[in-house]
Amino acid sequence: MAEPLICLKALTRVFHTDEVETHAIADIHFGVPRGEYVCIAGPSGSGKTTLLSIIGLLDTPTSGTYLLDNQPVSGLSGPERARVRNERIGFVFQSFNLIGDLTVAENVELPLTYRPMSSAERQRRVAAALERVGMAHRGRHLPSQLSGGQQQRVALARAVAGEPLLLLADEPTGNLDSKNGDAVMALLRDLHRAGTTILMVTHNPEYARQAQRTIHLFDGRVVEETVHERVA
Amino acid sequence: MSALLRDLRFAARVLAKSPSYTFVAVFTLALGIGANTAIFSTVNAVLLRPLPYAQPERLVVLTETQPKFEEMSVAYLNYVDYRQQNSTFVDMGAFNDASVNITGKGEPERLKAQQFSQSVLPVLGVEPLLGRNFLAEEDRPRGPKAVILTHGFWQRRFAGDPDIVGKPITLDGAPWDVVGVMPPDFRFFGTSDVIIPIGLRADEPNYQSRGSHPGITVVGRLKPDVTIEQATADLRAVGDGLAKIHEQVQDTRARLQDMHEDLVEDLREGILLLYGAVMFVLLITAANVANLMLARAMTRQKEMRIRAALGAGRWRLVRQLLVESSLLGLVGGAMGLLVALWGVDLLAAARPQAIEVLGPIEVDAPVLAYTLAVALGTGLLFGLVPAIYASRQDLAQALKEADHRATAVGGHLRVRNLLVVVEVALALVLLVGAGLSLRGFAKLADVDPGFSPGDVLTMELSLPTTRYKTAAEVRRFWTELERRVAEIPGVVSVSASSGLPFAGASESSFLMAGEPRVIANTKMAVAYFVDAGHFETLKIPLHAGRTFTAHDTEETPLGLVIDQALADKFFPGQNPVGQQLQEGMSDKGIAEIVGVVGHVAHYGLDGPQRTQYQMYYAYRQLPAPIQARIASGMTLSVRTQGEPLGYATQVRAAVAAVDPEQPVFAVQTLEQYIADSVAPRRFTSALLSVFAALALVLAAVGLYATMAHSVAQRTHELGVRMALGAQPRHVVWLVVRQGLVLVAAGAALGLAGALALTRLMTSLLTQQVSPADPATYVGVTLLLVAIGLLATYIPAQRATRIDPMVALRQE
Ligand SMILES: Nc1ncnc2c1ncn2[C@@H]1O[C@H](COP(=O)(O)OP(=O)(O)OP(=O)(O)O)[C@@H](O)[C@H]1O
Ligand SMILES: [Mg+2]
């Protein structure tokens, strides 16, 4: 087994709202080796998004340790966390989250503008990423001119343009019909084959089977792990 | 009607439900409408309100004109002939200013008097409140002495004594009968304490000479349907007739102007400028509130959509929003009225004299009506745009918006941005205007007036001819007073003079030696009649020859001190000292130039000087009758060590020691005269600066609100960017850049507007400041950008605190 890219130990996240304590995730332990494709499943409210956001450095755990690439992330400042997100993590959201004022190409370029990189290099990567998701011909369109499936493909291109170590996807097919969903899943599979580590939340058991392993959450805890046979 | 009522009630509820929004809107409106109303009350008082006389549109002011003098006062005998020989006037009356000393019961006091011919009040259609107008026999030389009191003076000096008419009072040592009291609101050119008949003096030499123009203005009432042009032609014909008989009328002709125009022509530009400025402020206010309403309309789209879905027609939605904005406008207008009442008090206290004579600045019925109209108009104006937008609900677009985050920002934001750009532009125009006028002011302070006005105390004394009958008596008074004042510790020098720069002086004619005495050869100079210490006291530098001494008396040949301008023009390349001039003041006719001094600014620190050249007489050298007349009213100037006004008591004591019955008046510093000369300009500049500051603050608030709202609207987008790794500085720059684009667009528009509009404000600019003064433009633009940065930086900073988790959450 390759060295773990993600290592979670005794991770908890407690939300306090109006005297009510919600243990969104509680005592999570697990590791994800480089290059693995992991699915996170569980009923609504079980803590999937919370877990993903902690792994994605969008949120901080209440307690526990999180080592990303053997580095503890708890000591990082806000700007440092932003830099890690920018350079090492790619996000795909259920609702695409493309920026409406920017063209498709500009959306893909966006994370690259937050790091030192020449414009030519950025253009090259944008073109490559759009090529990869089959959207090269729509670079100049605005997101509102695309269908949902096309928007999610652009979002995928944006997530991988920066060549992240880790791709996080929270119900990437949640807003898509099955045909478009299948297309997005196929793209994720391609990315995995190319070596990207993927953590994906999905409710769809069929899509879950694409991953190598599914971690089942219930009430913020890991209740079961399924290792899938390689189908391909 | 009941539908409107329902709309109103709903509108009131909506406004009450968001108190902070309502507060900001009402507060902004109150400032905008309040400033506007306050200035409009001035516009109303000065430009719109008819003069308080019967049929004032038929009143004209008659002055005289010569090729060398566009406007001069009227020779008394010419007035008599114009009055008798015209065919276009109902009647005419002559008036001028004078002063008398009142003694008897109470403090001796110098009074401002106006001399009226008997015909003045009938021409105006005004009657005294108590008593009567002058009789014909009172308005002629050696007639019975009759005086009419103004209401203010009657109240002040006689506590409104209802039986004053018929009682005698002592003026200049002689008994006068009070024949009338004027009504409280009577105002006619300057203000005065008493009115006396002008005809009493008609036999005096300067009233009997057609070459003398003793400060007389004539007011006339045109016959119905006679135009000013017709009346002018009529009087020109009379003048042609007079010219054939009287050599001195040669090229003197009558000049007519509408009376209201005559009073306001110098004020109009300044007042309209201020009115323009508050209109800009009001527009900024309206844009601001429109912006607020648009922002709210965006958050109320759902309400509108539901209303539309329930079948409300578009007009119905627009009406609801318009009712809301009108209500807001009315509440803002009501608050604005309070601001205006306060502002009007300030204006009334600070207004220059020229505005004062036009009557009170007040919030009267026309001003109230104006405020109501402005409040409603503003309400409609700022309500219309958001109303149309909010009612234009594209349902398909709305669905799409709900589906995807990815819709481009709508027309709302473009309109809001446009509004902010316009606000910034308007504010910049005002800033440039205020900046230019302030810079003009600063430059004025650098202008060298040619004398040193600091540390000089001045006061006027008017010696009554009843007690100072001869030149010797008058001369003795001044000699003794100067001696006593010079002995006061700290007094550097002292001099009496008739005529001081900025404080007024007469003009006198002169010719070069040997030139024939015809009008074509006549040249004019400002004439000062001074005592020996004048040049030392004012620190006017001596360039050649000598100044006057105690040895310059009636017995010695007449000497003149001329200024450098006269020397340069008429004695180029020569030494004027020792040369001769023909002069017009004395009967000696020929005077020798004994000295040349520096030119002084007389008519103002900059701008056109009515008369270029200056000459000084030693008044003690003038023939006795002229000397007595000139020296009976002079100004005492005292150069002191340290604060001049601190010496006033001691100088007054010196006056009382020479003559206990002699009042002094106009006790002030020489610097005050200079300050007074720029008072109207200062008034306008100060107000313009206040409005520019107000505009800047309002525009900054508008920018801030827009940016804050935009950040709120973009929370999700900014969260996504942060999730993708945007650093705080990226987010700040993103927001600030958006704000700066608006500021830059507004600034560009504003600079163009300012370049075009500031040409209209020439009266506020000095010769040293051009309407395109680069320093001003750069300076105010930097100020605007700095304020704009601040207004965007706060919301930008707040944007960095957005939780990137929003990217993961669906609404
Ligand atoms: N910011 C928050 N404040 C308070 N409670 C929160 C917050 N975010 C999440 N929670 C709570 O934490 C629990 C886990 O939420 P989370 O969004 O991780 O669930 P989820 O598994 O992603 O559900 P879903 O499948 O519906 O997306 C829920 O009970 C939720 O109400
Ligand atoms: Mg979730």
Short mmCIF file of N, CA, C and O in Angstrom, two decimals, chain B residues 386-433:
data_model
loop_
_atom_site.label_atom_id
_atom_site.label_comp_id
_atom_site.label_asym_id
_atom_site.label_seq_id
_atom_site.Cartn_x
_atom_site.Cartn_y
_atom_site.Cartn_z
N PRO B 386 -36.24 51.84 -9.72
CA PRO B 386 -36.43 50.54 -9.06
C PRO B 386 -37.82 49.96 -9.30
O PRO B 386 -37.96 48.73 -9.44
N ALA B 387 -38.82 50.82 -9.39
CA ALA B 387 -40.17 50.32 -9.59
C ALA B 387 -40.25 49.56 -10.91
O ALA B 387 -40.79 48.46 -10.98
N ILE B 388 -39.69 50.18 -11.94
CA ILE B 388 -39.76 49.52 -13.24
C ILE B 388 -38.98 48.21 -13.22
O ILE B 388 -39.44 47.18 -13.70
N TYR B 389 -37.81 48.26 -12.58
CA TYR B 389 -37.01 47.03 -12.53
C TYR B 389 -37.68 45.92 -11.76
O TYR B 389 -37.74 44.78 -12.19
N ALA B 390 -38.19 46.31 -10.58
CA ALA B 390 -38.76 45.28 -9.72
C ALA B 390 -40.01 44.67 -10.34
O ALA B 390 -40.34 43.52 -10.10
N SER B 391 -40.69 45.48 -11.16
CA SER B 391 -41.93 44.96 -11.71
C SER B 391 -41.69 44.14 -12.97
O SER B 391 -42.56 43.42 -13.43
N ARG B 392 -40.49 44.27 -13.54
CA ARG B 392 -40.22 43.55 -14.77
C ARG B 392 -39.70 42.16 -14.40
O ARG B 392 -38.51 41.88 -14.42
N GLN B 393 -40.62 41.32 -14.03
CA GLN B 393 -40.21 39.99 -13.58
C GLN B 393 -40.24 39.02 -14.74
O GLN B 393 -41.30 38.68 -15.26
N ASP B 394 -39.06 38.59 -15.12
CA ASP B 394 -38.97 37.57 -16.15
C ASP B 394 -39.02 36.21 -15.44
O ASP B 394 -38.05 35.77 -14.83
N LEU B 395 -40.17 35.58 -15.54
CA LEU B 395 -40.35 34.37 -14.75
C LEU B 395 -39.39 33.26 -15.17
O LEU B 395 -38.85 32.55 -14.35
N ALA B 396 -39.19 33.16 -16.48
CA ALA B 396 -38.30 32.10 -16.95
C ALA B 396 -36.90 32.31 -16.38
O ALA B 396 -36.26 31.39 -15.88
N GLN B 397 -36.45 33.58 -16.43
CA GLN B 397 -35.12 33.90 -15.91
C GLN B 397 -35.07 33.59 -14.41
O GLN B 397 -34.08 33.07 -13.91
N ALA B 398 -36.17 33.89 -13.73
CA ALA B 398 -36.19 33.65 -12.29
C ALA B 398 -36.01 32.17 -11.98
O ALA B 398 -35.27 31.80 -11.08
N LEU B 399 -36.66 31.33 -12.76
CA LEU B 399 -36.52 29.89 -12.54
C LEU B 399 -35.09 29.44 -12.74
O LEU B 399 -34.53 28.69 -11.96
N LYS B 400 -34.51 29.95 -13.81
CA LYS B 400 -33.15 29.58 -14.12
C LYS B 400 -32.22 29.99 -12.98
O LYS B 400 -31.33 29.25 -12.59
N GLU B 401 -32.49 31.20 -12.45
CA GLU B 401 -31.67 31.68 -11.35
C GLU B 401 -31.73 30.74 -10.17
O GLU B 401 -30.76 30.50 -9.48
N ALA B 402 -32.94 30.23 -9.93
CA ALA B 402 -33.08 29.34 -8.80
C ALA B 402 -32.31 28.05 -9.05
O ALA B 402 -31.76 27.45 -8.14
N ASP B 403 -32.27 27.66 -10.32
CA ASP B 403 -31.61 26.41 -10.66
C ASP B 403 -30.10 26.49 -10.59
O ASP B 403 -29.45 25.69 -9.98
N HIS B 404 -29.59 27.49 -11.26
CA HIS B 404 -28.14 27.57 -11.36
C HIS B 404 -27.66 28.81 -10.66
O HIS B 404 -28.26 29.85 -10.75
N ARG B 405 -26.52 28.66 -10.07
CA ARG B 405 -25.89 29.84 -9.48
C ARG B 405 -25.29 30.70 -10.57
O ARG B 405 -24.90 31.82 -10.36
N ALA B 406 -25.26 30.12 -11.73
CA ALA B 406 -24.37 30.65 -12.75
C ALA B 406 -24.98 31.73 -13.62
O ALA B 406 -24.53 31.94 -14.71
N THR B 407 -26.01 32.43 -13.14
CA THR B 407 -26.54 33.47 -14.01
C THR B 407 -25.75 34.74 -13.84
O THR B 407 -25.30 35.07 -12.76
N ALA B 408 -25.61 35.42 -14.95
CA ALA B 408 -24.88 36.69 -14.90
C ALA B 408 -25.67 37.68 -14.08
O ALA B 408 -26.90 37.60 -14.00
N VAL B 409 -24.97 38.61 -13.43
CA VAL B 409 -25.68 39.61 -12.63
C VAL B 409 -26.60 40.40 -13.54
O VAL B 409 -26.25 40.76 -14.65
N GLY B 410 -27.76 40.70 -13.02
CA GLY B 410 -28.81 41.28 -13.85
C GLY B 410 -28.63 42.75 -14.09
O GLY B 410 -27.66 43.37 -13.69
N GLY B 411 -29.63 43.33 -14.75
CA GLY B 411 -29.65 44.75 -15.05
C GLY B 411 -29.62 45.60 -13.81
O GLY B 411 -29.11 46.71 -13.81
N HIS B 412 -30.17 45.06 -12.72
CA HIS B 412 -30.15 45.79 -11.46
C HIS B 412 -28.79 46.36 -11.15
O HIS B 412 -28.64 47.52 -10.83
N LEU B 413 -27.82 45.47 -11.20
CA LEU B 413 -26.50 45.87 -10.76
C LEU B 413 -25.92 46.91 -11.70
O LEU B 413 -25.24 47.82 -11.25
N ARG B 414 -26.21 46.74 -12.98
CA ARG B 414 -25.71 47.73 -13.92
C ARG B 414 -26.31 49.09 -13.60
O ARG B 414 -25.62 50.10 -13.60
N VAL B 415 -27.61 49.12 -13.32
CA VAL B 415 -28.25 50.39 -12.99
C VAL B 415 -27.65 50.96 -11.71
O VAL B 415 -27.35 52.14 -11.60
N ARG B 416 -27.46 50.08 -10.73
CA ARG B 416 -26.90 50.55 -9.47
C ARG B 416 -25.50 51.12 -9.69
O ARG B 416 -25.16 52.17 -9.16
N ASN B 417 -24.71 50.43 -10.50
CA ASN B 417 -23.37 50.94 -10.78
C ASN B 417 -23.43 52.28 -11.47
O ASN B 417 -22.69 53.20 -11.15
N LEU B 418 -24.36 52.38 -12.41
CA LEU B 418 -24.51 53.63 -13.15
C LEU B 418 -24.86 54.76 -12.19
O LEU B 418 -24.33 55.86 -12.26
N LEU B 419 -25.75 54.48 -11.26
CA LEU B 419 -26.15 55.50 -10.29
C LEU B 419 -24.95 55.96 -9.48
O LEU B 419 -24.76 57.16 -9.25
N VAL B 420 -24.12 55.00 -9.06
CA VAL B 420 -22.95 55.38 -8.26
C VAL B 420 -21.99 56.22 -9.11
O VAL B 420 -21.45 57.22 -8.64
N VAL B 421 -21.81 55.83 -10.36
CA VAL B 421 -20.93 56.59 -11.23
C VAL B 421 -21.42 58.03 -11.35
O VAL B 421 -20.65 58.99 -11.24
N VAL B 422 -22.73 58.17 -11.52
CA VAL B 422 -23.29 59.52 -11.63
C VAL B 422 -23.08 60.29 -10.33
O VAL B 422 -22.70 61.47 -10.34
N GLU B 423 -23.30 59.63 -9.21
CA GLU B 423 -23.09 60.30 -7.92
C GLU B 423 -21.66 60.80 -7.79
O GLU B 423 -21.41 61.93 -7.38
N VAL B 424 -20.73 59.91 -8.12
CA VAL B 424 -19.32 60.28 -8.00
C VAL B 424 -19.01 61.46 -8.92
O VAL B 424 -18.33 62.41 -8.54
N ALA B 425 -19.57 61.40 -10.13
CA ALA B 425 -19.32 62.48 -11.10
C ALA B 425 -19.84 63.81 -10.56
O ALA B 425 -19.15 64.82 -10.59
N LEU B 426 -21.08 63.79 -10.06
CA LEU B 426 -21.67 65.03 -9.55
C LEU B 426 -20.84 65.56 -8.38
O LEU B 426 -20.57 66.76 -8.28
N ALA B 427 -20.44 64.64 -7.50
CA ALA B 427 -19.65 65.07 -6.35
C ALA B 427 -18.34 65.69 -6.80
O ALA B 427 -17.89 66.70 -6.25
N LEU B 428 -17.74 65.10 -7.83
CA LEU B 428 -16.45 65.62 -8.28
C LEU B 428 -16.61 67.02 -8.86
O LEU B 428 -15.78 67.90 -8.63
N VAL B 429 -17.69 67.23 -9.61
CA VAL B 429 -17.91 68.56 -10.16
C VAL B 429 -17.98 69.58 -9.02
O VAL B 429 -17.35 70.65 -9.06
N LEU B 430 -18.74 69.24 -7.98
CA LEU B 430 -18.85 70.16 -6.85
C LEU B 430 -17.51 70.35 -6.16
O LEU B 430 -17.16 71.46 -5.76
N LEU B 431 -16.77 69.25 -6.04
CA LEU B 431 -15.46 69.36 -5.39
C LEU B 431 -14.54 70.28 -6.19
O LEU B 431 -13.82 71.09 -5.62
N VAL B 432 -14.57 70.13 -7.50
CA VAL B 432 -13.72 70.99 -8.32
C VAL B 432 -14.14 72.45 -8.13
O VAL B 432 -13.31 73.33 -7.92
N GLY B 433 -15.45 72.67 -8.16
CA GLY B 433 -15.95 74.03 -7.98
C GLY B 433 -15.50 74.61 -6.65
O GLY B 433 -14.97 75.73 -6.58
#
